[in-house]
Amino acid sequence: MTATLAQSTGPAHTRIYAYGAARGEVAVPNDDLVGPIDSSDEWIRQRTGIVTRMRAVPETDAIDLATDAAREAIERSGIAPDQIDAVIVATISNPKQTPSVSAIVADRVGANPAAAYDLNAACAGFAYGVAQADALIRAGSAHYAVVIGTEKLSDIVDPTDRSISFLLGDGAGAVVIGPSDTPGIGPTVWGSDGSKADAVGMNHTLTEFRDGESPWPTLRQEGPTVFRWAVWEMVKVARRALEEAGVEASDLAAFVPHQANMRIIDEFAKQLGLPDTVVVGRDIETTGNTSAASIPLATHRLLEEHPELSGGLALQIGFGAGLVFGAQVVVLP
C-alpha cells in the first residue's frame, strides 16, 4: 500500500497587523547635492518633488534599518516575537552577498529560528514580499510573518550622476502579517519585463570592480524610459489589481505607489481617476526614493498623519529595476 503524504493547509485569509518604519538619521537637502551634478534646488523640486531625503550615517547599514522597522511593527502588532515564523526581506543593498539580511534580523528581533530569506525585486520587492507572506500563511507554511523592505542606497549612488543620484534615500519599512477572519490582502498582480533591464539598474558588476575593470558599481537609469513605463504600463497593472480584488477606485481610502518621483505619482493618480477622497502617499518629498522600503514607509507615514484611514482599503504598487512590478489591494491595520 502506498503511503499518502500529509499536506499542510492554513487559514483562508490574512491581513496586515501593523507597520513599522526606520529612516536614515540625516536629512540631506537638495542644496547639498547640486554641486556635483551642476543643478539647483529649484530644478530638483520641479523634476522630482523632493525637498530633502533621509540618509543613514556610515555606521548604519540596511540590516540596522530593517531591525528597527521590524521591531516597531512587531511591537505594534501585539504578536510575540517568538511567534513569528517567517521573515522576508526585500533589498538590493545588503552590505554582504551572504548571509541574508533576514536571518540576522530574525535573530535580532527574537524570532529565531524563523524561516528567513531575502528577495531582490528592487522597488517592487515589498509587494512581492507581501504576496509571498500571504501565500505562505494560507498554505500553512507559516503562522505569522514579518515582511521588510530595507535599503541603504547612499552606498550605491554616484554623486555626479544626474540621472538618479539626487533621488535616493535610506530607510526601512516593515509589516507583520497573520491570519484573518476576513480577506485583508487582495490578489497580487505581478511580473517583469527583462527586455528593458538596462533602463534602470547597476552600471557595473562586482567582479568587474574586483578585477579593476570598473569603478564601484552604482545605480543608473534612463529617466524618460522609466517615466513612460511607470505612468502608462503601471496604470494598467494598478487597474488589474483593483479588478482582481473586486473593488473600484472609489472604494479606496489610500493609494500608495512606489515613491519614485512626485511627477510619476501625480500622473499615476490622475490616470487612475482617483476621487478626492483617496489619500495619496507622497512620502518622497522628505524621505526620497528608498526602493523596496518606499511603500511601507509611505504607508506608515499616512497612518501616522491620517489615523482615520485604519480599516480602509489601500492600493499599493511597486515597480523598478529590471522593470519588475507588483500590486495588490490591502486593508490598512
Short mmCIF file of C-alpha atoms in Angstrom, two decimals:
data_model
loop_
_atom_site.label_atom_id
_atom_site.label_comp_id
_atom_site.label_asym_id
_atom_site.label_seq_id
_atom_site.Cartn_x
_atom_site.Cartn_y
_atom_site.Cartn_z
CA MET A 1 0.00 0.00 0.00
CA THR A 2 1.42 3.40 -0.97
CA ALA A 3 1.53 5.90 1.85
CA THR A 4 -0.34 9.18 1.35
CA LEU A 5 1.56 12.34 2.11
CA ALA A 6 0.10 14.84 4.51
CA GLN A 7 -0.12 18.36 3.11
CA SER A 8 -0.41 21.46 5.23
CA THR A 9 -3.24 23.95 4.95
CA GLY A 10 -3.71 27.27 6.65
CA PRO A 11 -6.32 29.95 7.26
CA ALA A 12 -8.49 31.17 4.40
CA HIS A 13 -7.50 34.82 4.81
CA THR A 14 -4.65 37.03 6.01
CA ARG A 15 -4.21 40.68 6.89
CA ILE A 16 -1.56 43.23 7.82
CA TYR A 17 -1.46 43.71 11.59
CA ALA A 18 0.89 46.69 11.88
CA TYR A 19 3.56 48.78 10.18
CA GLY A 20 6.98 49.84 11.42
CA ALA A 21 9.47 52.32 9.99
CA ALA A 22 13.07 53.49 10.23
CA ARG A 23 14.62 56.31 8.26
CA GLY A 24 18.23 57.38 7.87
CA GLU A 25 19.46 59.70 10.59
CA VAL A 26 20.49 62.65 8.39
CA ALA A 27 18.20 64.95 6.39
CA VAL A 28 20.04 65.90 3.20
CA PRO A 29 18.57 68.96 1.41
CA ASN A 30 18.85 69.48 -2.32
CA ASP A 31 21.45 72.22 -1.90
CA ASP A 32 23.90 69.65 -0.51
CA LEU A 33 23.76 67.63 -3.73
CA VAL A 34 23.52 70.14 -6.56
CA GLY A 35 27.23 70.95 -6.97
CA PRO A 36 28.47 67.65 -8.48
CA ILE A 37 25.51 67.49 -10.90
CA ASP A 38 25.55 71.19 -11.84
CA SER A 39 21.91 71.61 -10.86
CA SER A 40 19.75 73.59 -8.43
CA ASP A 41 17.26 73.12 -5.63
CA GLU A 42 14.53 74.53 -7.91
CA TRP A 43 15.32 72.06 -10.72
CA ILE A 44 15.22 69.05 -8.39
CA ARG A 45 11.93 70.16 -6.83
CA GLN A 46 10.32 70.72 -10.22
CA ARG A 47 11.55 67.44 -11.69
CA THR A 48 11.03 65.16 -8.69
CA GLY A 49 9.10 66.89 -5.91
CA ILE A 50 11.91 66.13 -3.46
CA VAL A 51 12.83 68.81 -0.94
CA THR A 52 15.09 66.65 1.21
CA ARG A 53 15.90 62.99 1.60
CA MET A 54 16.91 60.89 4.62
CA ARG A 55 20.27 59.16 4.54
CA ALA A 56 21.97 56.95 7.07
CA VAL A 57 25.27 57.67 8.78
CA PRO A 58 28.23 55.45 7.77
CA GLU A 59 27.85 53.25 10.87
CA THR A 60 24.22 52.32 9.98
CA ASP A 61 23.56 49.70 7.31
CA ALA A 62 20.47 48.18 5.72
CA ILE A 63 20.41 45.46 8.39
CA ASP A 64 20.22 48.03 11.20
CA LEU A 65 17.41 49.89 9.48
CA ALA A 66 15.50 46.65 8.88
CA THR A 67 15.87 45.63 12.52
CA ASP A 68 14.46 48.91 13.82
CA ALA A 69 11.49 48.83 11.45
CA ALA A 70 10.71 45.19 12.25
CA ARG A 71 10.85 45.81 16.00
CA GLU A 72 8.30 48.60 15.74
CA ALA A 73 5.97 46.55 13.54
CA ILE A 74 6.14 43.55 15.90
CA GLU A 75 5.56 45.71 18.98
CA ARG A 76 2.55 47.40 17.40
CA SER A 77 1.13 44.10 16.15
CA GLY A 78 0.75 42.58 19.60
CA ILE A 79 2.31 39.34 18.34
CA ALA A 80 5.16 37.96 20.46
CA PRO A 81 8.45 37.85 18.54
CA ASP A 82 8.83 34.12 19.14
CA GLN A 83 5.53 33.57 17.32
CA ILE A 84 6.98 35.00 14.10
CA ASP A 85 7.99 32.00 11.99
CA ALA A 86 8.86 33.68 8.67
CA VAL A 87 10.95 36.78 7.96
CA ILE A 88 11.14 38.05 4.38
CA VAL A 89 13.39 40.96 3.48
CA ALA A 90 13.28 42.82 0.18
CA THR A 91 16.51 44.67 -0.54
CA ILE A 92 19.13 45.45 -3.17
CA SER A 93 21.60 46.85 -0.62
CA ASN A 94 22.60 44.02 1.68
CA PRO A 95 26.16 45.02 2.69
CA LYS A 96 27.17 41.38 2.11
CA GLN A 97 26.01 38.98 -0.58
CA THR A 98 25.57 36.45 2.23
CA PRO A 99 24.37 35.83 4.93
CA SER A 100 20.90 37.18 4.32
CA VAL A 101 19.62 40.31 6.00
CA SER A 102 16.53 38.35 7.01
CA ALA A 103 18.35 35.72 9.08
CA ILE A 104 20.25 38.39 11.02
CA VAL A 105 17.11 40.45 11.61
CA ALA A 106 15.13 37.38 12.71
CA ASP A 107 17.74 36.74 15.38
CA ARG A 108 17.95 40.36 16.47
CA VAL A 109 14.20 40.74 16.98
CA GLY A 110 13.77 37.43 18.84
CA ALA A 111 12.18 35.41 16.03
CA ASN A 112 14.91 32.76 15.87
CA PRO A 113 14.58 30.08 14.36
CA ALA A 114 12.09 31.56 11.90
CA ALA A 115 12.42 30.73 8.22
CA ALA A 116 14.26 33.68 6.70
CA TYR A 117 15.22 34.74 3.20
CA ASP A 118 15.95 37.84 1.15
CA LEU A 119 14.43 38.67 -2.21
CA ASN A 120 15.61 41.07 -4.87
CA ALA A 121 12.81 42.68 -6.82
CA ALA A 122 14.09 46.24 -6.39
CA CYS A 123 11.30 48.77 -5.93
CA ALA A 124 8.63 46.06 -6.30
CA GLY A 125 10.26 43.98 -3.56
CA PHE A 126 7.87 44.88 -0.76
CA ALA A 127 4.80 43.99 -2.85
CA TYR A 128 6.48 40.69 -3.72
CA GLY A 129 7.17 40.01 -0.05
CA VAL A 130 3.57 40.68 0.94
CA ALA A 131 2.36 38.32 -1.78
CA GLN A 132 4.67 35.56 -0.56
CA ALA A 133 3.82 36.00 3.12
CA ASP A 134 0.11 35.87 2.31
CA ALA A 135 0.60 32.65 0.32
CA LEU A 136 2.84 31.01 2.93
CA ILE A 137 0.35 31.64 5.73
CA ARG A 138 -2.69 30.49 3.75
CA ALA A 139 -0.77 27.36 2.74
CA GLY A 140 0.01 26.57 6.37
CA SER A 141 3.76 27.02 5.94
CA ALA A 142 3.86 29.91 8.41
CA HIS A 143 1.62 31.39 11.08
CA TYR A 144 2.92 34.96 11.34
CA ALA A 145 5.36 36.66 9.02
CA VAL A 146 7.36 39.86 9.02
CA VAL A 147 7.92 41.47 5.62
CA ILE A 148 10.56 44.19 5.42
CA GLY A 149 11.75 46.49 2.66
CA THR A 150 15.13 47.97 3.55
CA GLU A 151 17.69 49.99 1.63
CA LYS A 152 20.83 52.00 2.16
CA LEU A 153 21.02 53.37 -1.36
CA SER A 154 23.55 56.01 -0.42
CA ASP A 155 26.13 53.18 -0.56
CA ILE A 156 25.46 52.61 -4.25
CA VAL A 157 24.98 56.13 -5.60
CA ASP A 158 27.38 58.21 -7.67
CA PRO A 159 27.00 61.84 -6.52
CA THR A 160 27.97 63.07 -10.01
CA ASP A 161 25.22 61.13 -11.82
CA ARG A 162 22.40 63.41 -12.96
CA SER A 163 20.04 60.54 -13.73
CA ILE A 164 19.34 59.27 -10.22
CA SER A 165 21.78 60.47 -7.51
CA PHE A 166 19.51 63.18 -6.09
CA LEU A 167 16.52 60.83 -5.89
CA LEU A 168 17.80 58.26 -3.45
CA GLY A 169 17.38 57.93 0.32
CA ASP A 170 17.89 55.34 3.05
CA GLY A 171 15.25 53.63 5.18
CA ALA A 172 13.25 50.54 6.04
CA GLY A 173 9.57 49.73 6.40
CA ALA A 174 8.06 46.56 7.84
CA VAL A 175 4.74 44.83 8.38
CA VAL A 176 3.51 41.89 10.42
CA ILE A 177 1.11 39.63 8.51
CA GLY A 178 -1.04 36.93 10.04
CA PRO A 179 -4.39 35.08 9.88
CA SER A 180 -7.65 36.97 9.45
CA ASP A 181 -11.35 36.13 9.65
CA THR A 182 -11.98 38.24 6.55
CA PRO A 183 -9.89 38.99 3.44
CA GLY A 184 -7.20 41.58 4.17
CA ILE A 185 -4.79 41.15 1.25
CA GLY A 186 -6.08 41.04 -2.30
CA PRO A 187 -4.65 39.05 -5.22
CA THR A 188 -1.25 40.23 -6.38
CA VAL A 189 -0.71 41.31 -9.98
CA TRP A 190 2.99 40.96 -10.68
CA GLY A 191 5.50 40.39 -13.42
CA SER A 192 8.56 41.77 -15.18
CA ASP A 193 9.97 42.91 -18.49
CA GLY A 194 13.61 41.89 -18.50
CA SER A 195 13.98 43.01 -22.11
CA LYS A 196 14.24 46.55 -20.74
CA ALA A 197 16.62 45.64 -17.91
CA ASP A 198 19.09 48.32 -18.99
CA ALA A 199 16.58 51.10 -18.28
CA VAL A 200 17.42 51.14 -14.58
CA GLY A 201 19.95 49.13 -12.60
CA MET A 202 23.63 48.82 -11.69
CA ASN A 203 26.17 50.12 -14.20
CA HIS A 204 28.87 47.53 -13.43
CA THR A 205 29.33 44.15 -11.75
CA LEU A 206 31.22 43.38 -8.57
CA THR A 207 33.60 41.13 -10.47
CA GLU A 208 34.43 43.99 -12.85
CA PHE A 209 35.19 46.15 -9.82
CA ARG A 210 37.26 43.36 -8.23
CA ASP A 211 39.33 42.96 -11.37
CA GLY A 212 39.97 46.68 -11.71
CA GLU A 213 37.91 46.94 -14.87
CA SER A 214 35.39 49.43 -13.46
CA PRO A 215 34.80 51.82 -10.56
CA TRP A 216 32.47 50.89 -7.69
CA PRO A 217 29.08 49.84 -9.19
CA THR A 218 26.30 52.38 -8.77
CA LEU A 219 22.69 52.78 -9.81
CA ARG A 220 21.85 54.38 -13.15
CA GLN A 221 18.60 54.96 -15.01
CA GLU A 222 17.19 56.18 -18.29
CA GLY A 223 14.75 58.66 -16.79
CA PRO A 224 12.39 59.20 -19.76
CA THR A 225 12.11 55.46 -20.40
CA VAL A 226 11.30 54.70 -16.77
CA PHE A 227 8.82 57.60 -16.57
CA ARG A 228 6.84 56.46 -19.62
CA TRP A 229 6.81 52.83 -18.47
CA ALA A 230 5.80 53.72 -14.91
CA VAL A 231 2.94 56.00 -15.93
CA TRP A 232 1.42 54.18 -18.88
CA GLU A 233 2.14 50.50 -18.22
CA MET A 234 1.82 50.51 -14.43
CA VAL A 235 -1.58 52.18 -14.55
CA LYS A 236 -2.77 49.05 -16.38
CA VAL A 237 -1.32 46.89 -13.60
CA ALA A 238 -3.00 49.01 -10.92
CA ARG A 239 -6.35 48.70 -12.66
CA ARG A 240 -5.93 44.92 -12.87
CA ALA A 241 -5.16 44.79 -9.12
CA LEU A 242 -8.39 46.67 -8.41
CA GLU A 243 -10.36 44.41 -10.73
CA GLU A 244 -8.96 41.19 -9.25
CA ALA A 245 -9.66 42.46 -5.72
CA GLY A 246 -13.25 43.16 -6.78
CA VAL A 247 -13.17 46.85 -5.88
CA GLU A 248 -13.36 50.22 -7.63
CA ALA A 249 -11.02 53.19 -7.34
CA SER A 250 -13.79 54.97 -5.45
CA ASP A 251 -13.67 52.23 -2.77
CA LEU A 252 -10.09 53.12 -1.84
CA ALA A 253 -9.10 55.09 1.21
CA ALA A 254 -5.47 55.41 0.09
CA PHE A 255 -3.19 54.98 -2.89
CA VAL A 256 0.45 54.18 -2.10
CA PRO A 257 2.63 53.81 -5.18
CA HIS A 258 6.39 53.33 -5.10
CA GLN A 259 7.91 56.69 -4.27
CA ALA A 260 9.89 57.06 -7.47
CA ASN A 261 9.15 60.63 -8.44
CA MET A 262 6.39 63.08 -7.48
CA ARG A 263 5.54 63.72 -11.14
CA ILE A 264 5.03 59.97 -11.65
CA ILE A 265 2.87 59.75 -8.52
CA ASP A 266 0.68 62.68 -9.55
CA GLU A 267 0.26 61.47 -13.15
CA PHE A 268 -0.43 57.96 -11.86
CA ALA A 269 -3.25 59.20 -9.62
CA LYS A 270 -4.66 61.26 -12.48
CA GLN A 271 -4.64 58.32 -14.91
CA LEU A 272 -6.41 56.12 -12.35
CA GLY A 273 -9.13 58.72 -11.94
CA LEU A 274 -8.90 58.66 -8.16
CA PRO A 275 -11.57 60.71 -6.37
CA ASP A 276 -10.53 63.48 -3.99
CA THR A 277 -11.43 61.25 -1.04
CA VAL A 278 -8.44 58.97 -1.74
CA VAL A 279 -5.32 59.97 0.22
CA VAL A 280 -2.19 59.60 -1.91
CA GLY A 281 1.17 58.69 -0.36
CA ARG A 282 3.76 61.37 -1.13
CA ASP A 283 6.50 60.46 1.32
CA ILE A 284 9.15 61.07 -1.35
CA GLU A 285 9.11 64.82 -0.61
CA THR A 286 11.06 64.40 2.63
CA THR A 287 12.32 60.80 2.53
CA GLY A 288 13.43 60.37 -1.09
CA ASN A 289 13.23 57.23 -3.21
CA THR A 290 14.04 54.27 -0.96
CA SER A 291 13.33 51.46 -3.46
CA ALA A 292 11.95 48.40 -1.61
CA ALA A 293 11.31 50.46 1.53
CA SER A 294 9.24 53.17 -0.10
CA ILE A 295 5.74 51.63 0.06
CA PRO A 296 5.80 50.64 3.76
CA LEU A 297 7.49 53.93 4.71
CA ALA A 298 4.87 55.95 2.85
CA THR A 299 2.02 53.88 4.33
CA HIS A 300 3.47 54.20 7.83
CA ARG A 301 3.52 57.99 7.44
CA LEU A 302 -0.03 58.07 6.06
CA LEU A 303 -1.33 56.13 9.06
CA GLU A 304 0.54 58.45 11.44
CA GLU A 305 -0.93 61.54 9.77
CA HIS A 306 -4.37 60.08 8.97
CA PRO A 307 -5.37 57.53 11.64
CA GLU A 308 -8.88 57.61 10.20
CA LEU A 309 -7.56 55.51 7.31
CA SER A 310 -7.39 52.47 9.60
CA GLY A 311 -9.66 49.74 8.28
CA GLY A 312 -9.79 51.29 4.83
CA LEU A 313 -8.54 49.87 1.54
CA ALA A 314 -5.17 50.87 0.10
CA LEU A 315 -3.84 50.11 -3.37
CA GLN A 316 -0.08 49.66 -3.26
CA ILE A 317 2.10 49.19 -6.32
CA GLY A 318 5.84 48.78 -6.68
CA PHE A 319 7.90 49.00 -9.86
CA GLY A 320 11.58 49.34 -10.60
CA ALA A 321 14.90 47.88 -11.75
CA GLY A 322 14.60 45.04 -14.22
CA LEU A 323 11.18 46.55 -14.90
CA VAL A 324 9.73 44.33 -12.20
CA PHE A 325 6.30 45.20 -10.81
CA GLY A 326 3.79 44.08 -8.20
CA ALA A 327 0.46 45.46 -6.98
CA GLN A 328 -2.22 44.49 -4.50
CA VAL A 329 -5.09 45.99 -2.51
CA VAL A 330 -4.77 45.63 1.26
CA VAL A 331 -6.85 46.52 4.31
CA LEU A 332 -4.96 49.01 6.47
CA PRO A 333 -4.49 47.98 10.11
#
